[in-house]
Short mmCIF file of C-alpha atoms in Angstrom, two decimals:
data_model
loop_
_atom_site.label_atom_id
_atom_site.label_comp_id
_atom_site.label_asym_id
_atom_site.label_seq_id
_atom_site.Cartn_x
_atom_site.Cartn_y
_atom_site.Cartn_z
CA MET V 1 3.13 15.91 15.56
CA GLU V 2 5.44 14.41 13.00
CA LYS V 3 3.91 13.24 9.71
CA VAL V 4 4.46 9.50 8.94
CA SER V 5 6.31 9.08 5.75
CA LYS V 6 4.27 8.16 2.66
CA THR V 7 6.60 4.99 2.28
CA ILE V 8 5.44 3.70 5.65
CA LEU V 9 1.83 4.44 4.97
CA ASP V 10 1.81 2.98 1.43
CA ALA V 11 3.61 -0.22 2.69
CA VAL V 12 1.28 -0.87 5.53
CA LEU V 13 -1.84 -0.20 3.56
CA GLU V 14 -0.60 -2.43 0.88
CA ASN V 15 -2.21 -5.35 2.62
CA TYR V 16 -5.69 -3.96 2.38
CA LYS V 17 -7.97 -4.06 -0.75
CA PRO V 18 -8.04 -0.58 -2.60
CA GLU V 19 -11.66 -0.05 -1.39
CA CYS V 20 -10.81 -0.64 2.07
CA LYS V 21 -7.69 1.86 2.36
CA TYR V 22 -9.33 4.50 4.58
CA LEU V 23 -6.37 6.14 6.05
CA ILE V 24 -5.28 9.22 4.06
CA GLU V 25 -2.41 10.50 6.20
CA ASP V 26 -1.12 10.06 9.71
CA SER V 27 1.28 11.74 12.22
CA VAL V 28 2.73 10.52 15.36
CA ASP V 29 4.01 12.04 18.70
CA TYR V 30 4.64 9.17 20.90
CA PRO V 31 2.43 7.82 22.58
CA LYS V 32 -0.25 9.28 20.21
CA MET V 33 -1.05 8.49 16.61
CA LYS V 34 -3.46 10.84 14.70
CA GLY V 35 -4.99 10.01 11.30
CA ASN V 36 -7.12 11.52 8.68
CA PHE V 37 -9.67 9.25 7.01
CA ASN V 38 -12.10 8.97 4.02
CA ILE V 39 -14.45 6.16 3.57
CA PRO V 40 -15.72 6.57 0.11
CA CYS V 41 -18.28 3.78 0.31
CA THR V 42 -19.22 0.77 2.40
CA PHE V 43 -17.74 -2.29 0.57
CA TYR V 44 -19.78 -4.94 2.30
CA ALA V 45 -23.23 -3.64 1.82
CA LYS V 46 -25.46 -3.94 -1.41
CA ASN V 47 -25.79 -0.15 -1.31
CA TYR V 48 -22.08 0.85 -1.69
CA ASN V 49 -22.90 4.41 -1.23
CA SER V 50 -24.22 3.90 2.24
CA GLU V 51 -22.76 6.92 4.34
CA HIS V 52 -22.11 5.77 7.91
CA PHE V 53 -19.27 4.89 10.27
CA ASN V 54 -20.03 1.93 12.47
CA ALA V 55 -18.14 -0.94 14.32
CA ILE V 56 -16.65 -2.46 10.93
CA GLU V 57 -15.28 0.90 9.80
CA THR V 58 -13.99 1.52 13.23
CA ILE V 59 -11.95 -1.71 13.40
CA PHE V 60 -10.61 -0.78 9.80
CA CYS V 61 -9.72 2.70 10.69
CA TYR V 62 -8.29 1.61 14.00
CA ASN V 63 -6.07 -1.20 12.52
CA GLN V 64 -4.66 1.14 9.73
CA LEU V 65 -3.76 3.96 12.13
CA ALA V 66 -2.38 1.60 14.76
CA TYR V 67 -0.17 -0.26 12.16
CA THR V 68 1.20 2.92 10.69
CA GLY V 69 1.84 4.40 14.13
CA PHE V 70 3.45 1.28 15.65
CA ALA V 71 5.62 1.03 12.41
CA GLU V 72 6.96 4.65 13.19
CA PHE V 73 7.27 3.99 16.94
CA ILE V 74 9.43 0.75 16.24
CA PHE V 75 11.55 2.21 13.59
CA LYS V 76 12.36 4.97 15.99
CA GLY V 77 13.00 2.53 18.89
CA LEU V 78 10.34 3.96 21.14
CA ILE V 79 8.75 0.59 22.17
CA SER V 80 10.53 -0.93 25.10
CA GLY V 81 11.41 -4.53 24.46
CA LEU V 82 11.33 -4.15 20.61
CA GLU V 83 14.45 -3.86 18.40
CA LYS V 84 14.17 -1.67 15.38
CA ILE V 85 13.21 -3.81 12.43
CA SER V 86 12.88 -3.23 8.54
CA LEU V 87 9.72 -2.28 6.81
CA ASP V 88 9.57 -5.57 5.25
CA LYS V 89 9.81 -7.31 8.65
CA PHE V 90 7.20 -5.21 10.24
CA ARG V 91 4.68 -5.99 7.31
CA GLU V 92 5.30 -9.79 7.96
CA HIS V 93 4.55 -9.09 11.61
CA GLN V 94 1.48 -7.03 10.73
CA LEU V 95 -0.06 -10.07 9.13
CA THR V 96 1.17 -12.88 11.41
CA LYS V 97 2.02 -11.63 14.92
CA MET V 98 -0.11 -8.67 15.84
CA LEU V 99 -3.48 -9.47 17.45
CA ILE V 100 -6.36 -7.73 18.76
CA LEU V 101 -7.22 -9.39 22.13
CA LYS V 102 -10.06 -7.09 23.29
CA MET V 103 -12.11 -4.36 22.37
CA ASP V 104 -14.07 -2.61 25.11
CA GLU V 105 -16.08 0.48 26.09
CA ILE V 106 -17.03 1.03 22.38
CA LYS V 107 -19.35 4.04 22.21
CA PHE V 108 -20.83 5.87 19.31
CA ARG V 109 -22.22 9.31 20.45
CA LYS V 110 -23.08 10.86 17.09
CA LEU V 111 -22.96 10.04 13.49
CA ILE V 112 -19.53 10.54 11.77
CA ASP V 113 -19.35 11.85 8.29
CA PRO V 114 -17.30 9.05 6.61
CA LYS V 115 -16.00 11.42 3.77
CA GLU V 116 -13.69 13.31 6.08
CA PHE V 117 -12.91 12.74 9.71
CA GLU V 118 -10.08 12.33 12.04
CA GLY V 119 -8.99 9.67 14.71
CA VAL V 120 -6.43 9.60 17.49
CA ILE V 121 -5.08 6.35 19.24
CA THR V 122 -3.11 6.64 22.44
CA LEU V 123 -0.80 4.04 23.60
CA ASP V 124 -1.68 3.95 27.28
CA ARG V 125 0.52 1.16 28.49
CA VAL V 126 3.01 -1.38 27.28
CA ILE V 127 3.50 -4.67 29.15
CA ASN V 128 6.44 -7.04 28.35
CA ARG V 129 5.85 -10.68 29.28
CA ASN V 130 8.18 -13.36 28.01
CA ASN V 131 7.47 -13.86 24.24
CA LEU V 132 4.73 -11.14 24.07
CA ILE V 133 4.20 -7.39 24.34
CA PHE V 134 0.92 -6.25 25.27
CA PHE V 135 -0.39 -2.72 24.33
CA LYS V 136 -3.24 -1.06 26.05
CA THR V 137 -4.78 1.63 23.75
CA SER V 138 -7.54 3.91 23.62
CA TYR V 139 -9.08 5.57 20.55
CA ASP V 140 -11.27 8.74 19.78
CA PHE V 141 -12.69 9.32 16.31
CA GLU V 142 -13.89 12.81 15.53
CA ASN V 143 -13.51 14.42 18.99
CA GLY V 144 -15.36 11.96 21.04
CA GLU V 145 -18.09 10.96 18.63
CA ALA V 146 -16.70 7.33 18.62
CA THR V 147 -14.37 6.13 21.44
CA GLY V 148 -13.17 2.77 22.87
CA LYS V 149 -10.33 0.77 24.25
CA VAL V 150 -8.34 -1.96 22.45
CA ASP V 151 -5.89 -4.37 23.81
CA LEU V 152 -3.12 -5.79 21.45
CA ALA V 153 -0.53 -8.17 21.62
CA LEU V 154 2.55 -8.78 19.56
CA LEU V 155 4.51 -12.07 19.36
CA LYS V 156 8.09 -11.23 19.52
CA LYS V 157 9.37 -14.46 18.04
#
């Protein structure tokens, strides 16, 4: 796997509050994205030292890994139907044109230590339709301890 540059990682994570930046580093090998994470505290609970990984953290981690992975795939021209774009343009799309359509088959099999764990997202299918590109993905955190599927859409215009 090829490591995603710190420039891309920092630019994509710039949109998150500091306490919600969980992705430490990531790498890609189309169609896979792999990341290392650290969740120092749960930002939304009164007890900020709560040590767990649940649906909320799953979405944050998925988003951060998917955004950095897709940025790399787009910059390398690996996604059919998308031209290469600048990092600034990608960041604009990240906030306004990338949508989670569905999360499915979410399973938690064991507790995950939020201080150090890894996750993998696989781009299973790309579908181009008119002004939209649909992405069918699956994810796996910590070797099957948390898994699921996510359908995304990107508005091209």
